[in-house]
Coordinates of C-alpha atoms and ligand atoms in Angstrom, one line a residue:
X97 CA 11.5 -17.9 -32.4
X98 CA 10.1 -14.6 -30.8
X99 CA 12.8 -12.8 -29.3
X100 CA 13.1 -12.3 -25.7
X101 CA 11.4 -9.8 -23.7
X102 CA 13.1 -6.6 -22.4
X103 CA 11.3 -5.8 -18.8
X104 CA 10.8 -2.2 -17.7
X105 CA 10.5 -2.0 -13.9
X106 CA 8.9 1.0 -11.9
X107 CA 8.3 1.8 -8.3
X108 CA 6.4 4.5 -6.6
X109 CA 8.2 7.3 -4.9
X110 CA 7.1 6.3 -1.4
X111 CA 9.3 3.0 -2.2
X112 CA 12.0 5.3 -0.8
X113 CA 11.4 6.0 2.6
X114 CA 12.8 8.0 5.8
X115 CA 12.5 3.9 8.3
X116 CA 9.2 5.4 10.0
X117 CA 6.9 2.4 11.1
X118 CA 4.3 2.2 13.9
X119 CA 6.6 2.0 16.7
X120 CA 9.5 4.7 15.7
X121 CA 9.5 8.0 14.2
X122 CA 11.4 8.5 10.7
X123 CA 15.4 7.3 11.5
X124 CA 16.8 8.7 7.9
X125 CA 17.3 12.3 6.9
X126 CA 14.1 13.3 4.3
X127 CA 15.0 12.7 0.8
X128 CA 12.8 15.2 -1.0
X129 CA 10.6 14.5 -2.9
X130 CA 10.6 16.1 -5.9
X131 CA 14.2 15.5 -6.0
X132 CA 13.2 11.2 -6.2
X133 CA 12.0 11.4 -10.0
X134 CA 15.9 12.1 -10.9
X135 CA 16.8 8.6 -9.1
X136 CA 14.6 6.4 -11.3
X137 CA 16.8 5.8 -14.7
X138 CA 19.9 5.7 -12.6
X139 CA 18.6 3.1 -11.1
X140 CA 17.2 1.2 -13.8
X141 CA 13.8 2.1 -13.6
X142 CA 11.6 3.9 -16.3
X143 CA 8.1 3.6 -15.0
X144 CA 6.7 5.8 -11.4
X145 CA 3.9 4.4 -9.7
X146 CA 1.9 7.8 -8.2
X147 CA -0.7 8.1 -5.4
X148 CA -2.8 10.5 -6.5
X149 CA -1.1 12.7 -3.8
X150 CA 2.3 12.4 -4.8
X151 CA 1.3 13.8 -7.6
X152 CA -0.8 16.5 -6.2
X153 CA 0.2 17.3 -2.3
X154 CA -2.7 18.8 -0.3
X155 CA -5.1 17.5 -2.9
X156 CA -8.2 18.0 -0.9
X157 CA -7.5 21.5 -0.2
X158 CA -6.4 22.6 -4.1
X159 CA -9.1 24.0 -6.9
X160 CA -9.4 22.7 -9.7
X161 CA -6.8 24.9 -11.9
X162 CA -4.2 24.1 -8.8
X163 CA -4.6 20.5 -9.6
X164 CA -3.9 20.8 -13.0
X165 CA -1.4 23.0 -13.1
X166 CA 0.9 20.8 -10.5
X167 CA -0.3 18.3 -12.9
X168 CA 1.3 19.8 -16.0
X169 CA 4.4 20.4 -13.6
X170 CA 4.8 17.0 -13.0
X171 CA 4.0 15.8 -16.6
X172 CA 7.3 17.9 -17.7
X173 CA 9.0 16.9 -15.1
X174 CA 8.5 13.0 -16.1
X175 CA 8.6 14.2 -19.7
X176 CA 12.2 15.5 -18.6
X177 CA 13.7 12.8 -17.2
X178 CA 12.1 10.2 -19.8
X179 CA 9.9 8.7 -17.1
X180 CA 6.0 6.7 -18.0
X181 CA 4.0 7.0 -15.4
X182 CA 2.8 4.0 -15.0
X183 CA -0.8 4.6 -12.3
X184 CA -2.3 6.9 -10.3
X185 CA -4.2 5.5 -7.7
X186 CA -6.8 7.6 -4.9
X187 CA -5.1 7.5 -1.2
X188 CA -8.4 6.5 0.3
X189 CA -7.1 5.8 4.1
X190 CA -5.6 9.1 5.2
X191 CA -8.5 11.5 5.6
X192 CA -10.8 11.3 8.4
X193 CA -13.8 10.8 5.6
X194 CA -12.2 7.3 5.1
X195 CA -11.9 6.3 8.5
X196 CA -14.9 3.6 7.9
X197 CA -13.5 2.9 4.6
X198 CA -14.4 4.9 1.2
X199 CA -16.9 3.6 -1.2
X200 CA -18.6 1.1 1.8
X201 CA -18.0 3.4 4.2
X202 CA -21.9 3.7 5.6
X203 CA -21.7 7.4 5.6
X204 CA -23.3 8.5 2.6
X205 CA -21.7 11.5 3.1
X206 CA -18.5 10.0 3.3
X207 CA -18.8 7.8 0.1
X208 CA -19.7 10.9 -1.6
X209 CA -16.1 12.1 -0.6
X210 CA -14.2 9.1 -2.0
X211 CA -16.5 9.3 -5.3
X212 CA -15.5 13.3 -5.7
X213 CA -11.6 12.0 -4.8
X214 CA -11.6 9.2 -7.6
X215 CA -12.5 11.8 -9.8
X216 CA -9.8 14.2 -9.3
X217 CA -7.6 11.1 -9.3
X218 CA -9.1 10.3 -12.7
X219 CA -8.4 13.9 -13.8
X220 CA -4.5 13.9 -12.9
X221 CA -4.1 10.6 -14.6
X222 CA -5.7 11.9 -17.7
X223 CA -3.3 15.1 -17.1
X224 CA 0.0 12.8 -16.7
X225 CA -1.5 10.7 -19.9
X226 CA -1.7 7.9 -17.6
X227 CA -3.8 5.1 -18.6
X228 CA -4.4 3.3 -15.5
X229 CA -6.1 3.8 -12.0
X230 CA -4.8 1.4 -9.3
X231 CA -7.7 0.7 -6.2
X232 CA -6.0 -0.4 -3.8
X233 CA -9.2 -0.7 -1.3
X234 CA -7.3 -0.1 2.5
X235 CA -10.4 0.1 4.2
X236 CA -13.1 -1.1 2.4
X237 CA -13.2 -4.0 5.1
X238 CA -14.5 -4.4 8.4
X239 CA -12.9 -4.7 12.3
X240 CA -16.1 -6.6 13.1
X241 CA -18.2 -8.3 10.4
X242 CA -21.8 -6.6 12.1
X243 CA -20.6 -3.2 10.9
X244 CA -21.6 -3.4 7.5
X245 CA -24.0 -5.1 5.3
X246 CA -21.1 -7.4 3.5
X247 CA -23.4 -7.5 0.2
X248 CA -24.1 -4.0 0.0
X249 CA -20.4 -3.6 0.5
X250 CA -19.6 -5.1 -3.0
X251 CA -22.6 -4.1 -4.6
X252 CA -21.5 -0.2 -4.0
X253 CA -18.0 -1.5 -4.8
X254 CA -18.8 -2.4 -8.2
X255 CA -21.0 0.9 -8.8
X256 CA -18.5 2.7 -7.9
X257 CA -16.1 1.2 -10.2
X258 CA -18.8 1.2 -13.0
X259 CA -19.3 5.4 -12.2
X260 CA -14.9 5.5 -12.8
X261 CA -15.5 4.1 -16.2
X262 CA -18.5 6.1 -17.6
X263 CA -16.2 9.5 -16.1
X264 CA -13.6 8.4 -18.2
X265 CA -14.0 6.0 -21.4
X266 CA -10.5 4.9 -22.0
X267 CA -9.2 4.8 -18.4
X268 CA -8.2 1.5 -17.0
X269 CA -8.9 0.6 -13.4
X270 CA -6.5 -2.5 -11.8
X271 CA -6.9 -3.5 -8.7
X272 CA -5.2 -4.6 -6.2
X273 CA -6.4 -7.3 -3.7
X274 CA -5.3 -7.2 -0.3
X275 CA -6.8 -9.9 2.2
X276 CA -6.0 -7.5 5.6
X277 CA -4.2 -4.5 7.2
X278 CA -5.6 -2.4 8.0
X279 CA -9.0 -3.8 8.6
X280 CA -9.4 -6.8 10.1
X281 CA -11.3 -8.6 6.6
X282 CA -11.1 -6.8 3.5
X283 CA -12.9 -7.0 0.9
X284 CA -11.6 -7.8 -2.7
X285 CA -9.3 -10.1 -0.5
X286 CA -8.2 -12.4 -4.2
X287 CA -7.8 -11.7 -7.6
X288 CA -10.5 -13.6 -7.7
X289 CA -12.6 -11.5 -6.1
X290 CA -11.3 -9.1 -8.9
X291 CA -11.3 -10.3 -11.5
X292 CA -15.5 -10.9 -10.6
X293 CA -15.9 -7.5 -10.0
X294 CA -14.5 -7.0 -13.6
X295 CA -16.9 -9.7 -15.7
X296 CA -19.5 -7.9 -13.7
X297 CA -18.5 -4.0 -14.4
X298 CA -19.8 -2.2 -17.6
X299 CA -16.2 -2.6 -19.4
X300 CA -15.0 -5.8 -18.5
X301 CA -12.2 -5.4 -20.7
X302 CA -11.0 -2.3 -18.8
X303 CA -11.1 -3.4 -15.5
X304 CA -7.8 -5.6 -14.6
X305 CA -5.6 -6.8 -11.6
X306 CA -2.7 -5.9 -9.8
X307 CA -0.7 -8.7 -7.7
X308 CA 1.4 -7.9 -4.9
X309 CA 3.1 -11.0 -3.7
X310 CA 3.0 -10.1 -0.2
X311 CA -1.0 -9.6 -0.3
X312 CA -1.4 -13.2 -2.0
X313 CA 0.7 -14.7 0.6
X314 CA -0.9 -12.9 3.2
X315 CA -4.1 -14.7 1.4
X316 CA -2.6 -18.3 1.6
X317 CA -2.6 -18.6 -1.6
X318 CA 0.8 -18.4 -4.1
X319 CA 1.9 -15.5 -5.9
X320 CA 2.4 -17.1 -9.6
X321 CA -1.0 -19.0 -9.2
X322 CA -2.7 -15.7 -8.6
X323 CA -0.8 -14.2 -11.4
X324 CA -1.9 -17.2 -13.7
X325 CA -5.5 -16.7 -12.8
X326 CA -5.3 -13.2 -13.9
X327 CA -3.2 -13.7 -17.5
X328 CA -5.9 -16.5 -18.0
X329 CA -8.5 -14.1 -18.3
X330 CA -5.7 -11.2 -19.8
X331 CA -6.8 -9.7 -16.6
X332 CA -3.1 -8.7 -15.2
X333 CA -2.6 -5.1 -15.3
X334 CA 0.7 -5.0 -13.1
X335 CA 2.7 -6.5 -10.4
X336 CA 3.6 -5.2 -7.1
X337 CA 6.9 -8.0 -6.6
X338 CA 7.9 -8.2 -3.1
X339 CA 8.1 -10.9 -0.7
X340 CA 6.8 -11.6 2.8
X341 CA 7.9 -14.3 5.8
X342 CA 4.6 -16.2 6.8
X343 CA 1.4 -14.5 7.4
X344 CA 1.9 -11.4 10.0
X345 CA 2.3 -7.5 9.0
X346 CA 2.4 -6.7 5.4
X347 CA 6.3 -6.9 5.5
X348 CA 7.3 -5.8 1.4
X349 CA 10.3 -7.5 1.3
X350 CA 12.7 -7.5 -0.8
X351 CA 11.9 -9.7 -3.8
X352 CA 13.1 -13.4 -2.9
X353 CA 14.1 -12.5 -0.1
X354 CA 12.1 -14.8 1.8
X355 CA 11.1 -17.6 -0.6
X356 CA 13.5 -17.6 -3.7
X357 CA 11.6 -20.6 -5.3
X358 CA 8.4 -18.9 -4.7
X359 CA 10.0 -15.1 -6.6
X360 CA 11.0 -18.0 -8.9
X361 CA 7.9 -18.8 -9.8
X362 CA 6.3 -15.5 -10.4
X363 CA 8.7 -14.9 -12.8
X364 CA 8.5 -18.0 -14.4
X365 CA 4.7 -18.0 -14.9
X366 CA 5.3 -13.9 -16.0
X367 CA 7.9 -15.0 -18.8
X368 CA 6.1 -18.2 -20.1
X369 CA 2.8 -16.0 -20.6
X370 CA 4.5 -12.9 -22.6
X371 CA 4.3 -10.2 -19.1
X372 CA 5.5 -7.5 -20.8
X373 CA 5.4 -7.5 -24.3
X374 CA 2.7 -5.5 -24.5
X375 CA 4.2 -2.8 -22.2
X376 CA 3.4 -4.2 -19.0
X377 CA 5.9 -2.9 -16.1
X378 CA 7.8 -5.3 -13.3
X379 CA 6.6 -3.0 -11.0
X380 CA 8.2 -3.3 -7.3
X381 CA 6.4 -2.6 -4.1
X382 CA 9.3 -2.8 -1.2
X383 CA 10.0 -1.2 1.7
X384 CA 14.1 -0.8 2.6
X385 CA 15.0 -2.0 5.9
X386 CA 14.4 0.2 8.8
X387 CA 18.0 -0.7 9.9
X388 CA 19.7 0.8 6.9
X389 CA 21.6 4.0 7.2
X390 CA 21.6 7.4 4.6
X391 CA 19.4 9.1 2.3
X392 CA 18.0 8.3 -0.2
X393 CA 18.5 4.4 0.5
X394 CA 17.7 2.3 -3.0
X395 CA 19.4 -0.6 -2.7
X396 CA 16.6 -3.0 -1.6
X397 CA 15.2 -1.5 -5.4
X398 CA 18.4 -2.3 -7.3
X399 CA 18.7 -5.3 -5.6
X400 CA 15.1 -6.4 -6.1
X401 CA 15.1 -5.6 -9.7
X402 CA 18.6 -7.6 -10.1
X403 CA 17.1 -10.4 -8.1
X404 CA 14.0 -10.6 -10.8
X405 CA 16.5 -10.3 -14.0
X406 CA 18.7 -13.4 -12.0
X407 CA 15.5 -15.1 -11.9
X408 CA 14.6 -14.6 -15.7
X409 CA 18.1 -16.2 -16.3
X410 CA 17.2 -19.3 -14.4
X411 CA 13.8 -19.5 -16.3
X412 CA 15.5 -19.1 -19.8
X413 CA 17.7 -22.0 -19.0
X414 CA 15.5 -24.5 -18.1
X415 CA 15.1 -27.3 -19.5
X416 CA 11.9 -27.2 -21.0
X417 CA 11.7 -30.8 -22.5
X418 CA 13.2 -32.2 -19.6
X419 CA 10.9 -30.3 -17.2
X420 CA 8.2 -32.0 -19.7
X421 CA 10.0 -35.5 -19.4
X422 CA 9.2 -35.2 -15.9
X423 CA 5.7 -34.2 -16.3
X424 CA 4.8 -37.2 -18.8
X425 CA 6.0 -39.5 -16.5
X426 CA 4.6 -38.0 -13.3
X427 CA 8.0 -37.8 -11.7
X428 CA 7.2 -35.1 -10.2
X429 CA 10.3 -35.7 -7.3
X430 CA 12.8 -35.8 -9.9
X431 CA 11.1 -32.6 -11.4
X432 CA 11.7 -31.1 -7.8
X433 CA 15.1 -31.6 -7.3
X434 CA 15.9 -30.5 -11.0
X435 CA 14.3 -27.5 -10.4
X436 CA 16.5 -26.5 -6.7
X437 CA 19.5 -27.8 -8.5
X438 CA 19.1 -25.6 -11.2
X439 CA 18.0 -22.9 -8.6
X440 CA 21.4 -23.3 -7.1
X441 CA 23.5 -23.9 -10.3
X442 CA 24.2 -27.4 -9.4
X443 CA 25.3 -29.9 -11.7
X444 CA 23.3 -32.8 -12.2
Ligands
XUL249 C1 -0.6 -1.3 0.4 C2 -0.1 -1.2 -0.9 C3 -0.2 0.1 -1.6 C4 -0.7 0.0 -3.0 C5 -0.9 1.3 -3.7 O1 -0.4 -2.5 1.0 O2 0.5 -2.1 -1.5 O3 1.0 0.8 -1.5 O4 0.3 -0.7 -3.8 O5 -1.9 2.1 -3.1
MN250 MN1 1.3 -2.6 -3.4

């Protein structure tokens, strides 16, 4: 018997936010945001997710030696609070270089922008000793399919990854597929389409997913099957757990709190395939209500990571040979309402 596995959860700072969206201005007083790397082991966390400019603020305008030296700051700081950090990934959809997207965009001068920006994300991970780089590729996608050459799209999609991993031979690159918002079509829309993009790279063994539940359901497609796909191949880098209700905005709900079956799943097929025991985090991606009053608010991430560690209880105590009872005999309706009675700690 292998002993059970103890999950680490992290979340990236922006996870705590002041209730802007794009009809409102901020509602909550600012938390600041150096001050948010003293709320992670309070509240249960031990890995930070970074963009590249949470790390470094006004990236684009620092030298070299200012990067760094933030860089180091931040390293100590993490260092400090005994704090992994567990990405940094380029914010490719704020300057007006990647208006048309970043390594697609059909500017050659503005791909040349998002190649220089990967770098110095590159360099701040290698700074932070971070091992991974997270793409998460905003707007490589189109508003209308004429304005770009779809092909060409993830042909420089994969040179560009393949150019991340000569600049840096240990780095890992995950991404993360998102099927819209806020382009119209992305591309990279599945892990699929990711795991692809890997088999085809230079160092397939270095290039790797990240799921977000909400980006698979915006997809149509489940969150644990995705997640499957990806440990099949021992292509799954991280998790992004959050939930969404049907296919509109990308809502990052709290985790099951939309589909408690479906978060039931995800951590099912995370626990039955050994997520974690090779350090993986349960990393969160949720956004707190826009409703909720004072500053900082974290309880949509304490209640998230509770939720998942519920969750792991319910997939400990199933009934394994009963579940395959059910299977042998293709009952798969009696399987069903095992599984929601067990869900909702009904006796048989
Ligand atoms: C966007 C999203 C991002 C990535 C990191 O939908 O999920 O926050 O997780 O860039
Ligand atoms: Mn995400």
């Amino acid at each position: 018997m292998t002993s059970p596995t103890t999950y680490r959860f992290s979340f990236g700072p922006w996870n705590i936010s002041e209730g802007n969206d794009p009809f409102g201005p901020e509602i909550r007083a600012a938390f600041p945001h150096e001050k948010k790397l003293a709320l992670f082991r309070t509240l249960g966390f031990e890995g930070v997710q970074f963009h590249d400019d949470d790390v470094v603020p006004g990236l684009d305008e620092c030298t070299p030696g200012q990067m760094l030296r933030r860089a180091a700051e931040v390293k100590t700081a993490l260092d400090d609070e005994g704090l992994i950090p567990e990405f940094v990934a380029p914010r490719l959809w704020f300057a007006a270089q990647t208006v048309d997207g970043a390594y697609t965009a059909n500017s050659a001068a503005d791909r040349a922008y998002a190649r220089d920006r990967t770098r110095k994300c590159i360099d701040i991970a290698r700074a932070l000793d971070c091992k991974a780089v997270v793409l998460w590729f905003s707007r490589e996608g189109t508003y209308i399919r004429e304005a770009k050459d779809p092909k060409l799209a993830y042909v420089r999609l994969l040179e560009s990854i393949n150019a991340m991993l000569d600049y840096d031979p240990e780095i890992e690159i995950w991404i993360e597929p998102k099927p819209n918002e806020p382009t119209d079509q992305a591309y990279v829309p599945t892990v699929g389409h990711a795991v692809a993009l890997s088999y085809a790279s230079k160092a397939p063994h270095r290039v790797k997913g990240l799921i977000e539940s909400a980006h698979a359901l915006l997809a149509g497609l489940d969150p644990s099957d995705e997640m499957a796909f990806a440990l099949a191949h021992d292509k799954l880098g991280s998790v992004h757990l959050n939930d969404q209700n049907g296919l509109k905005y990308d809502q990052d709900k709290n985790f099951g709190g939309a589909n408690l079956r479906v978060a039931f799943n995800q951590v099912r097929v995370l626990e039955e395939n050994g997520y974690g025991r090779r350090g993986e985090f349960v990393g969160l991606d949720i956004k707190a209500m826009r409703t909720q009053r004072g500053s900082p608010v974290t309880e949509h991430l304490k209640a998230s990571r509770e939720l998942f560690l519920l969750l792991v209880e319910k997939v400990r105590t199933l009934d394994r040979a009963l579940v395959e009872q059910f299977r042998d005999a293709r009952d798969y309706e009696a399987l069903e309402l095992y599984v929601l009675r067990h869900l909702m700690g009904t006796k048989p």
